[in-house]
XYZ file of C-alpha atoms in Angstrom:
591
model
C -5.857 30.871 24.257
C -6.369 33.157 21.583
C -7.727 32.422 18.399
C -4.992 31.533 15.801
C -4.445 33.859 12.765
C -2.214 32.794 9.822
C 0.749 34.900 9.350
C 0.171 36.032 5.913
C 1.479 38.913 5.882
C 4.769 37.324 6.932
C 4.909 34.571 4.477
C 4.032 37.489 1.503
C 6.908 39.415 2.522
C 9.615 36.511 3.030
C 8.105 35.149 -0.869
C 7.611 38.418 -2.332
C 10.220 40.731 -0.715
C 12.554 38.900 0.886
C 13.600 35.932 -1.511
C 11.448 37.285 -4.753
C 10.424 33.888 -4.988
C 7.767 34.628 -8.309
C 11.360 35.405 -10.384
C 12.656 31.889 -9.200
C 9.215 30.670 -10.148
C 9.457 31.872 -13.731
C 13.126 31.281 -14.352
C 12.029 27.829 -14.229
C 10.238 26.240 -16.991
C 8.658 23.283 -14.786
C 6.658 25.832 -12.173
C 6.351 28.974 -15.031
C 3.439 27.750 -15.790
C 1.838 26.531 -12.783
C 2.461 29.122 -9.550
C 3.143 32.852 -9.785
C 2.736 35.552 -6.379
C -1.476 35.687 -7.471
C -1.960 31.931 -7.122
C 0.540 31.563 -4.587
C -1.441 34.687 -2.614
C -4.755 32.761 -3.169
C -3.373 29.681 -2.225
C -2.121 30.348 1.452
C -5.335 32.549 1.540
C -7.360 29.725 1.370
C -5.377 27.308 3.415
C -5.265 29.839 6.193
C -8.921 30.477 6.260
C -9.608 26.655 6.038
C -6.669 25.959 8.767
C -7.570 28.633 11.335
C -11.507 27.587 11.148
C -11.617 24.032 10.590
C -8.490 22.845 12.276
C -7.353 25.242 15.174
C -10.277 24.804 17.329
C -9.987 21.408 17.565
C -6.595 21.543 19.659
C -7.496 22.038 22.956
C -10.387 19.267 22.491
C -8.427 16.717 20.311
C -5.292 16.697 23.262
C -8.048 16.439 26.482
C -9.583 13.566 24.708
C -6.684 11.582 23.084
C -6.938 9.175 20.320
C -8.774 5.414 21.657
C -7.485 2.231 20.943
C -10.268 -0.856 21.010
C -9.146 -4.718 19.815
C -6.779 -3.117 17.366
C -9.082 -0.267 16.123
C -8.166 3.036 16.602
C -10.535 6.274 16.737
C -9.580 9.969 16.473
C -10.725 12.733 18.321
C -14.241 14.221 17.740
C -14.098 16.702 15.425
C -11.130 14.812 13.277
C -13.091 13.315 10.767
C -14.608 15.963 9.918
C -11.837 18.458 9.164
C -9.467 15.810 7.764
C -12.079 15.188 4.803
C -12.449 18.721 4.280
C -8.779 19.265 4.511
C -8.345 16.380 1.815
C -11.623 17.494 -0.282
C -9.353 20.610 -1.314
C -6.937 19.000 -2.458
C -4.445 20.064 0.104
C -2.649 16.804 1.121
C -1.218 16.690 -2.483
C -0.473 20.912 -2.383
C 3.136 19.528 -3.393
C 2.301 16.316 -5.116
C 2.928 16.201 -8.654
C 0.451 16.796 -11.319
C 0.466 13.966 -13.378
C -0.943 11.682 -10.592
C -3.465 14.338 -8.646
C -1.017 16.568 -7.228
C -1.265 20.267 -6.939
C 2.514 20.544 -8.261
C 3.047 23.784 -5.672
C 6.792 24.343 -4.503
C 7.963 23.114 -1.421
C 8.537 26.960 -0.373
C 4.641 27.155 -0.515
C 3.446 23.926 0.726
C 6.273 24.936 3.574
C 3.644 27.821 4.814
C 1.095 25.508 4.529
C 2.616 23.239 7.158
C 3.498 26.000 9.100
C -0.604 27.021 9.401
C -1.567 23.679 10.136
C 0.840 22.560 12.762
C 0.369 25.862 14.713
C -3.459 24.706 14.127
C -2.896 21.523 15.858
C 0.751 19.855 15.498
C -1.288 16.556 16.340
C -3.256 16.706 13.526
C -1.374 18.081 10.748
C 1.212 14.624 11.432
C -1.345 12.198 9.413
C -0.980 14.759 6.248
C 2.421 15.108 6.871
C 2.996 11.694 6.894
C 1.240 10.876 3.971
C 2.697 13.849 1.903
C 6.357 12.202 2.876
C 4.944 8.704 1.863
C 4.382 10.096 -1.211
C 7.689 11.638 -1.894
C 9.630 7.822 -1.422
C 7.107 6.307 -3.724
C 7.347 9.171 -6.696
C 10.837 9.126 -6.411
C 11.468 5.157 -6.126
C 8.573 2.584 -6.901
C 7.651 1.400 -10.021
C 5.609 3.041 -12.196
C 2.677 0.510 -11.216
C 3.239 1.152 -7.975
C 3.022 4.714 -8.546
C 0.133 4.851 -10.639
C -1.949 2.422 -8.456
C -1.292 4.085 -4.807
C -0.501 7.990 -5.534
C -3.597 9.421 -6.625
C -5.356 8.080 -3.496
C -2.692 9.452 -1.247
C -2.419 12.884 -2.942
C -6.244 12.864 -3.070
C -6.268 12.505 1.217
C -8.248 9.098 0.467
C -5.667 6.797 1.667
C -3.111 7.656 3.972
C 0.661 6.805 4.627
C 2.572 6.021 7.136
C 6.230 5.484 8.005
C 7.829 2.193 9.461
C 11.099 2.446 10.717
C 11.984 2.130 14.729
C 11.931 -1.363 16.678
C 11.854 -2.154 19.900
C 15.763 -2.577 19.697
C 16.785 -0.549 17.295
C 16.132 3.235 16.753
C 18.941 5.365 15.594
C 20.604 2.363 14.773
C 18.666 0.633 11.957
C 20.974 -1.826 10.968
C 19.861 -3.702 13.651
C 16.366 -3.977 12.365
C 15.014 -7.817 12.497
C 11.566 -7.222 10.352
C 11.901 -9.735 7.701
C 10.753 -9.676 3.967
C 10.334 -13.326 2.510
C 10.387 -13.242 -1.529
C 7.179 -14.446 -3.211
C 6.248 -16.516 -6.219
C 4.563 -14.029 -7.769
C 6.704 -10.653 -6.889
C 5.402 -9.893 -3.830
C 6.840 -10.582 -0.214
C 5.796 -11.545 3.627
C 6.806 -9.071 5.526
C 7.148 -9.908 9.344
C 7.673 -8.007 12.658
C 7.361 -5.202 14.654
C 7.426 -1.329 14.554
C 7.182 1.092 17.446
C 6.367 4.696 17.992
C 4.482 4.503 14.424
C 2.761 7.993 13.866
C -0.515 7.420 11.983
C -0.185 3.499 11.956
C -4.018 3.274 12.757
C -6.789 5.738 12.519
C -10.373 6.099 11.307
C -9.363 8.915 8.857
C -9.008 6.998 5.934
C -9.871 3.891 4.458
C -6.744 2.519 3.560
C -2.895 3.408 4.880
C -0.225 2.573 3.051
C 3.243 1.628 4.990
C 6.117 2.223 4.162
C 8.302 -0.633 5.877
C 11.977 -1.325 6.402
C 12.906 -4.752 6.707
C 15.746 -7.056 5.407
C 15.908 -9.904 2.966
C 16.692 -13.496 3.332
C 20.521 -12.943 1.576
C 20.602 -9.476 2.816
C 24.147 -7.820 3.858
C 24.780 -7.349 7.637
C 23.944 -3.408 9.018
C 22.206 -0.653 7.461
C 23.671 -1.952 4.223
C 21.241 -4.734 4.272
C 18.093 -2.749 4.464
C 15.424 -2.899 1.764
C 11.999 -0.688 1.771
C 8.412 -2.134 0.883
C 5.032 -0.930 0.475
C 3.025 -2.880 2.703
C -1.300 -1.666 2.592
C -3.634 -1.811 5.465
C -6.103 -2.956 2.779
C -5.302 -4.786 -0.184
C -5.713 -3.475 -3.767
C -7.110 -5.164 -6.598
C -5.205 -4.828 -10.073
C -8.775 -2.740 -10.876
C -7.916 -0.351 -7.898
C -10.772 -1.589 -6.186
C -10.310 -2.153 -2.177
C -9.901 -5.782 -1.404
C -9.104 -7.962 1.523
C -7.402 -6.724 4.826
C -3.658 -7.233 4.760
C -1.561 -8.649 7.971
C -1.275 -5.938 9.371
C -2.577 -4.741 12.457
C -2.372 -2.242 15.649
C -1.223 -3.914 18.590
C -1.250 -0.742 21.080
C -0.893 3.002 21.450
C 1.464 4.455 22.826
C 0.444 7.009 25.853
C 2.434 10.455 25.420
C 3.686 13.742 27.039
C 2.095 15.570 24.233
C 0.400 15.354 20.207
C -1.793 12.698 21.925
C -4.716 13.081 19.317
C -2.004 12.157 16.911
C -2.016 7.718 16.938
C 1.600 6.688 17.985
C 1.176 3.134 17.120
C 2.840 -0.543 17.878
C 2.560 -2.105 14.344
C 2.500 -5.804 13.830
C 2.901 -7.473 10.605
C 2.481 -11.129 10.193
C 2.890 -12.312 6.963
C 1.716 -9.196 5.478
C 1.352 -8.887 2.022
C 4.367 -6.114 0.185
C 5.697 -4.471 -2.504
C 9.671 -3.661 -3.404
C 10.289 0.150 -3.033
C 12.962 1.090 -5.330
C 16.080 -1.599 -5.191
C 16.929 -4.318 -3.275
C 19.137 -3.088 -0.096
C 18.725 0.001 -0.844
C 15.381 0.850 1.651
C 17.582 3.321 3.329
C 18.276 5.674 0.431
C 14.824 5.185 -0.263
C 13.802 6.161 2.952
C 15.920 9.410 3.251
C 14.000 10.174 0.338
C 11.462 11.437 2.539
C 13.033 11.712 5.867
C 15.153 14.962 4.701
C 11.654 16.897 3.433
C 10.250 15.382 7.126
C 13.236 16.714 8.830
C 12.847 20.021 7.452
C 9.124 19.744 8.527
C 10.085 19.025 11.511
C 11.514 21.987 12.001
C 8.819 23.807 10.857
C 6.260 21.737 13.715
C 8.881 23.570 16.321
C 8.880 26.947 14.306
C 4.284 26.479 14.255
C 4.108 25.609 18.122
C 6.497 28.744 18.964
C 4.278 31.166 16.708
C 0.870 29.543 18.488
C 2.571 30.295 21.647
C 3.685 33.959 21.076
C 0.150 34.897 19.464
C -1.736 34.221 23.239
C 1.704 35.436 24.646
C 0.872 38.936 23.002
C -2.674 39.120 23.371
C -2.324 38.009 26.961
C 0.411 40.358 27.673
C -1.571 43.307 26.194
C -4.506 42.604 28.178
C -3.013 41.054 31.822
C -3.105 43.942 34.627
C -0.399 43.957 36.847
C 2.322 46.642 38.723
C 2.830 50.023 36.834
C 5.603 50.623 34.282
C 9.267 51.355 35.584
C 8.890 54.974 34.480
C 5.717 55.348 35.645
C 2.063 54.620 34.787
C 1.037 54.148 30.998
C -2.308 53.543 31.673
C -3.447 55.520 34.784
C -6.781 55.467 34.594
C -7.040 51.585 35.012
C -5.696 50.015 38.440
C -2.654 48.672 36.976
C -0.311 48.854 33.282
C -0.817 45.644 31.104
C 2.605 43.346 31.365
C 3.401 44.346 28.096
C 5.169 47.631 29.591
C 7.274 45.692 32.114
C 11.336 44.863 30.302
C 11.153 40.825 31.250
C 7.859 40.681 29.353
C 9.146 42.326 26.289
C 12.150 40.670 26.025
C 10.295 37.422 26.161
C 7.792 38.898 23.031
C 11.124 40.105 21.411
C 12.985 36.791 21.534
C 10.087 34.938 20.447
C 9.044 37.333 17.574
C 12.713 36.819 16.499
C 13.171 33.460 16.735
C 9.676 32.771 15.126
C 10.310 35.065 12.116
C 14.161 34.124 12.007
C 12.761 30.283 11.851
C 10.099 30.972 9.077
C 12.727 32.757 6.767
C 15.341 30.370 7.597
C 12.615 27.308 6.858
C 11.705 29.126 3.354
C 15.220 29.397 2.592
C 15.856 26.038 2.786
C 12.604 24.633 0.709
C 14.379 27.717 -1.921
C 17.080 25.101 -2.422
C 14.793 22.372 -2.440
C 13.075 23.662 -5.251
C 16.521 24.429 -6.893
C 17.475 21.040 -6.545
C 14.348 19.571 -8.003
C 13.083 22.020 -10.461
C 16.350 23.587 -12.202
C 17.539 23.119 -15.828
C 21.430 23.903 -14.539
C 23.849 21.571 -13.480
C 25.414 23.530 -11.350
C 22.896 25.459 -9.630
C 20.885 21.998 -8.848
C 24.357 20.853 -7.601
C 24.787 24.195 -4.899
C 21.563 23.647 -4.215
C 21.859 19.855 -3.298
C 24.511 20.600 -1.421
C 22.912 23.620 0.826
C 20.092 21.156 1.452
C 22.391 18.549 2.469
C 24.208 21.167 5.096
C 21.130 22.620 5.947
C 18.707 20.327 6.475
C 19.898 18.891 10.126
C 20.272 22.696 10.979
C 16.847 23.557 9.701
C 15.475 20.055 12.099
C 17.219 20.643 15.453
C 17.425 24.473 15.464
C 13.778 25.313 14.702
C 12.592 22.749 17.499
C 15.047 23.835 19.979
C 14.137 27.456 19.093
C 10.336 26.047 19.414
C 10.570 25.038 22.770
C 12.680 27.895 24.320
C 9.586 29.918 22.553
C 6.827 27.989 23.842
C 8.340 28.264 27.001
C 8.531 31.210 26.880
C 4.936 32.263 25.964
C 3.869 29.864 28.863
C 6.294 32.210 31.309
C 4.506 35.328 29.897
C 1.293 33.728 31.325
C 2.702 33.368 34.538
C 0.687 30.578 37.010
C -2.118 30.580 34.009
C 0.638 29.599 31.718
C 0.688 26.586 33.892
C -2.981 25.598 33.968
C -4.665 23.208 31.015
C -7.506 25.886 30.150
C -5.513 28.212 28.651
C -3.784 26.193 26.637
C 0.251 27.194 26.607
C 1.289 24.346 28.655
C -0.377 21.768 26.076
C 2.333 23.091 23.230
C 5.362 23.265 25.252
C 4.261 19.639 25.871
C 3.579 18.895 21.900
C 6.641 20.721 20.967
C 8.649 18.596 22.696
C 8.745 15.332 20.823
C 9.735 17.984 17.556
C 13.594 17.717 19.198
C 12.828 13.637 19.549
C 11.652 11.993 16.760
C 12.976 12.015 12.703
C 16.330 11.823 14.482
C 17.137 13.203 17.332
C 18.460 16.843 17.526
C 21.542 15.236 19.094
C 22.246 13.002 15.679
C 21.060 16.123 13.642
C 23.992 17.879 15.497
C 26.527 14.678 14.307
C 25.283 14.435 11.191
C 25.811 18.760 10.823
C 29.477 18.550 11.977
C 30.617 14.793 11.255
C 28.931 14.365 7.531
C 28.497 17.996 6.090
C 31.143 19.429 7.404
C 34.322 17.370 8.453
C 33.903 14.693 5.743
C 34.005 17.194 3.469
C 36.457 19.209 4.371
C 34.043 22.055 4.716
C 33.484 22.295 1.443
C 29.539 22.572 1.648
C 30.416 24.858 4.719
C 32.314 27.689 2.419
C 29.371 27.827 0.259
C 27.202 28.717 2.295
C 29.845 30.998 4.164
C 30.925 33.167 0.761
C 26.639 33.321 -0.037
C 26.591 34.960 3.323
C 29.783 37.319 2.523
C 28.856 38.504 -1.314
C 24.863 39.120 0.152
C 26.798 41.208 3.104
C 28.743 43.293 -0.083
C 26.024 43.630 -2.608
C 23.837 45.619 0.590
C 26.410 48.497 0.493
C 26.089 51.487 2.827
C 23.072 52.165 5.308
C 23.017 48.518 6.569
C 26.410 48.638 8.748
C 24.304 47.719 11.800
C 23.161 43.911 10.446
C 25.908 43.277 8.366
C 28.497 44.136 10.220
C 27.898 42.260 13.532
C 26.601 39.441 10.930
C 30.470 39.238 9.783
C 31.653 38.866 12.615
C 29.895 36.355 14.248
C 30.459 34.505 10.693
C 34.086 35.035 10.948
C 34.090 33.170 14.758
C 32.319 30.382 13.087
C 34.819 30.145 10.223
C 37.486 29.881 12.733
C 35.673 27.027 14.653
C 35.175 25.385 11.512
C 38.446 25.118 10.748
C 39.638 24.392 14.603
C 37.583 21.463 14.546
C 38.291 20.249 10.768
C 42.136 19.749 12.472
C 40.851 18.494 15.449
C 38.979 15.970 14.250
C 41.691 14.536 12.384
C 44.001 13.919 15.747
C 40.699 13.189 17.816
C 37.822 11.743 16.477
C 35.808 12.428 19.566
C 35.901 16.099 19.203
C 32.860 16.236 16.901
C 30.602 14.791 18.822
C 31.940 16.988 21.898
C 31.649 20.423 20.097
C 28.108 18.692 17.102
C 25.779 20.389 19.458
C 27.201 23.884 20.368
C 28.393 23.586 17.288
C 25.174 23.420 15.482
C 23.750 25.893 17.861
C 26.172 28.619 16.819
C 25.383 27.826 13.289
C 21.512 28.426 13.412
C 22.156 31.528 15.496
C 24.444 32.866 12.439
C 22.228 31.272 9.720
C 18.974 33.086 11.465
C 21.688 36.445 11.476
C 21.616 35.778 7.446
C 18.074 35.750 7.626
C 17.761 38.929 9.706
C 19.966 40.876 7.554
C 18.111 39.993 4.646
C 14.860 40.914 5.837
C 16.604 44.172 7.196
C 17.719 45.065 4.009
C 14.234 44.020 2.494
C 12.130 46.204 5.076
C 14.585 49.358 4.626
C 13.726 49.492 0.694
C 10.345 49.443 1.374
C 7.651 52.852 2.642
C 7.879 52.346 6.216
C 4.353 51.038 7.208
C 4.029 49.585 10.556
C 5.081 46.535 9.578
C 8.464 47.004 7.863
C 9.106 49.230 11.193
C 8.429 46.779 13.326
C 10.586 43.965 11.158
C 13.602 46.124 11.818
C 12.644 47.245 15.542
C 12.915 42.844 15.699
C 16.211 42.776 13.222
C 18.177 45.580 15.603
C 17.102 43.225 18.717
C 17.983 39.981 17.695
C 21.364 41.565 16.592
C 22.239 42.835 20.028
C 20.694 39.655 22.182
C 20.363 37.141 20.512
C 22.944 36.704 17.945
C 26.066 37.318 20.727
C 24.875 33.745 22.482
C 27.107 32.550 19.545
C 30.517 33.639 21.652
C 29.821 31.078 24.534
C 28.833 28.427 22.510
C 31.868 28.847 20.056
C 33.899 29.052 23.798
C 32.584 25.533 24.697
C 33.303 24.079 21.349
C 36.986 25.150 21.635
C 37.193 23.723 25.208
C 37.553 20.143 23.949
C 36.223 16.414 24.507
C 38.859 15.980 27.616
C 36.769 17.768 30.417
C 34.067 14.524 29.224
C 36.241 11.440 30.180
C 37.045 12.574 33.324
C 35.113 10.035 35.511
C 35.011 6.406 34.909
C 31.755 4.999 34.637
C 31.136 4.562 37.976
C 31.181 7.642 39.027
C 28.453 8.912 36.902
């Protein structure tokens, strides 16, 4: 496998060219004054220099040997130790955390590229930061300020880590059905019993403490989700002096053995009385939790995004190097006994559609962290409230897309490789493997797809739809002349979605079923029009610019993914207005 190199010069162009993210950056007063294009050049500098060295090596290695499970203690890879305290030693854990307890206080559009570098570094090991950094966000934005003050500046300083707590034996999508229990204390604190499955980072030799973040349900609580409440539940106990103290009730019954990320610790959790802590109101754990599952689900994506740009780095150098069969119009290079595979048509348009997908992805993934930062960081009503609502309609796009995208791309590179993209040693078969659980877990791409059609679109109305369908339209004006060739087939493929839209809007208020017929076409032919936005705007972006190798090459990918890729949205939209009835034909039986 080829060495992995951070795409900089990407990133720079979608921040600085693309989106002019430094002019978002000092319209608002709360990041004025702490990120501007130097720092934010420096910063994914640094983290891509650290990342490609200190983490990317360590793939191949850390899934051979696995993670190792003894009488509840777990033990990373060789290697992970290592490079998670030097990871943590520069602060990057908290690159998004907020200053006032440790926190770098970067935008999520930054600390966005930095996931991207360190899942296509290792998507096993960049889940314990992940997991902590989305810890984080549930306990800034709903524990006390005790809480806060006590547990953040450990996390943010990679010292402790989190983890997540949600999925039960019996109950996964459906957490309602949860049966963890949370017995009230005398003195404020609760026993918190049960058990959690499929727990990333439950156990590990990383850090000396990890902090849970547990659903579970109180004595009086309602029946269904309604009842849920959230709790902070350590692996270690903290003294009031912040001092380590005795080991909570809490411990690793198992790990699970995986397809892929298996130097990431998928855990069985049991808790047995364990000592916790109220996060944010009672029966209100869910809210709490979402808290951090939309930023997860958005990094999500990004894991599928950082496994397909792995892939189609070997893919290239492999393809550039591999002798085999001449060129259709003759030899290229005839005085070597055959033309590298990079000449043949299949090959390319494997490089193309991953190149397009990959860049498509990382704009589309920057976009949305834009809006995240809108939402957070702006002084205007109204622009927080757009922005809310883009991130609401664009989150479960940005989750399943980018990891279905992933693995078509990873699949891809491994089909470039040919039989060697089939063997361990070289290393594409490992993240075609590791990308899959990307369209599993953090909901699957199936209840992203619901969740798309059924709760940002039809409950609405499509009123978070139109936004983002007139932002599309006025960008499409403002470009004027000279870009006819993006924005026009752009429009139309926009236009077929608008008339879907509204097709299953009515439809769904005869026949309920429809939209979860048509969620996952649906939400298909919505990432390949959102990815069209994307293209355009880079298009236009690269066309104002001297045209260097690079900005020739970004529309040489823009012209491609207009005339292959983007026209997979007329068979989609097809199936979507075929209906739910060709699905209830056969009785169970006859399945």
């Amino acid at each position: 496998m080829a060495d992995y190199q951070a795409p900089l010069r990407d990133m720079r162009f979608l921040l600085n060219e693309v989106f002019d993210a430094p002019a978002l950056w000092r319209s608002l007063p709360a990041l004025a004054e702490v990120v501007d294009k130097e720092t934010a050049d420096a910063i994914l500098e640094e983290a891509g220099k650290l990342i490609a060295n200190g983490v990317a090596p360590l793939n191949r290695s850390g899934d051979e040997e696995g993670c190792h499970w003894n009488d509840g203690v777990v033990t990373t890879p060789a290697g992970y130790l290592e490079a998670y305290r030097q990871y943590a030693e520069g602060g990057w854990v908290g690159v998004a955390g907020d200053p006032a307890y440790g926190g770098m206080g970067m935008p999520k559009v930054i600390s966005a590229q930095v996931e991207e570098m360190m899942n296509s570094a290792s998507l096993a090991f960049g889940l314990y930061p992940m997991l902590t950094s989305g810890a984080c966000l549930s306990i800034h934005a709903h524990a006390s300020e005790a809480l806060k003050n006590q547990y953040l500046p450990n996390l943010y300083a990679g010292t402790w880590a989190g983890s997540m707590c949600l999925t039960e034996p019996h109950a996964g999508t459906d957490l309602g059905l949860i049966r963890t229990r949370a017995e009230p204390r005398a003195d404020g604190s609760y026993s918190i019993t049960g058990t959690k499955i499929f727990i990333t980072g439950g156990e590990h030799d990383l850090t000396e403490n990890i902090i849970h973040l547990v659903l579970a349900k109180l004595p009086d609580a309602p029946a269904g989700s309604k009842g849920i409440s959230l709790f902070l539940v350590p692996k270690v106990l903290v003294d009031d002096d912040g001092a380590l103290g005795e080991r909570n009730a809490v411990s690793c019954g198992s790990l699970e053995h995986k397809m892929g990320i298996k130097a990431s610790a998928t855990c069985v959790m049991n808790f047995d009385g364990a000592s916790g802590w109220l996060v944010g109101e009672p029966n209100k754990g869910l809210a709490a939790m979402f808290t951090m599952m939309n930023y997860e689900r958005l990094g999500v994506g990004i894991q599928g995004l950082a496994t397909g740009e792995r892939s189609y780095q070997s893919a290239v150098a492999y393809a550039r190097e591999r002798l085999q069969s001449r060129a259709p119009g003759g030899a290229i290079a005839p005085e070597q006994i055959a033309d590298p595979i990079i000449v043949h048509p299949d090959v390319r348009r494997m490089l193309l559609t991953m190149k397009a997908l990959n860049e498509g992805g990382r704009a589309f993934s920057s976009h949305v962290a834009l809006q995240l930062d809108i939402a957070k960081f702006s002084e205007d009503e109204q622009a927080r409230q757009r922005a809310e609502g883009q991130v609401a309609l664009l989150t479960p796009v940005a989750k399943a897309f980018l990891t279905d995208m992933g693995l078509e791309t990873t699949v891809h590179g491994q089909q470039v490789f040919g039989g060697h993209g089939y063997i361990r040693e070289w290393g594409q078969e490992q993240l075609v493997r590791d990308c899959r659980i990307t369209q599993i877990y953090e909901g699957t791409n199936g209840i992203q797809a619901l969740d798309l059609l059924g709760r940002k679109v039809v409950s609405n109305g499509g009123e978070l739809y139109r936004a983002f369908s007139d932002d599309v339209r006025a960008f499409c004006a403002d470009a004027g002349a000279g870009v006819q060739a993006f924005s026009e087939p752009l429009l139309t493929a926009l236009g077929e979605l608008d008339e879907a839209t509204d097709w299953l809007i009515e439809q769904a208020r005869q026949r309920p079923q429809e939209v979860g017929a048509a969620c996952v076409e649906y939400l298909h032919a919505f990432g390949y029009v959102g990815y069209g936005y994307m293209w355009a705007r880079m298009a236009v972006a690269a066309l104002r610019q001297p045209q260097s190798d690079f900005h020739v090459a970004k529309l040489g990918t823009a012209r491609f993914y207009f005339a292959r890729l983007l026209p997979r949205t007329r068979s989609l939209l097809a199936s979507v207005k075929a209906g739910s009835e060709s699905l209830y034909l056969l009785d169970e039986e006859q399945f």
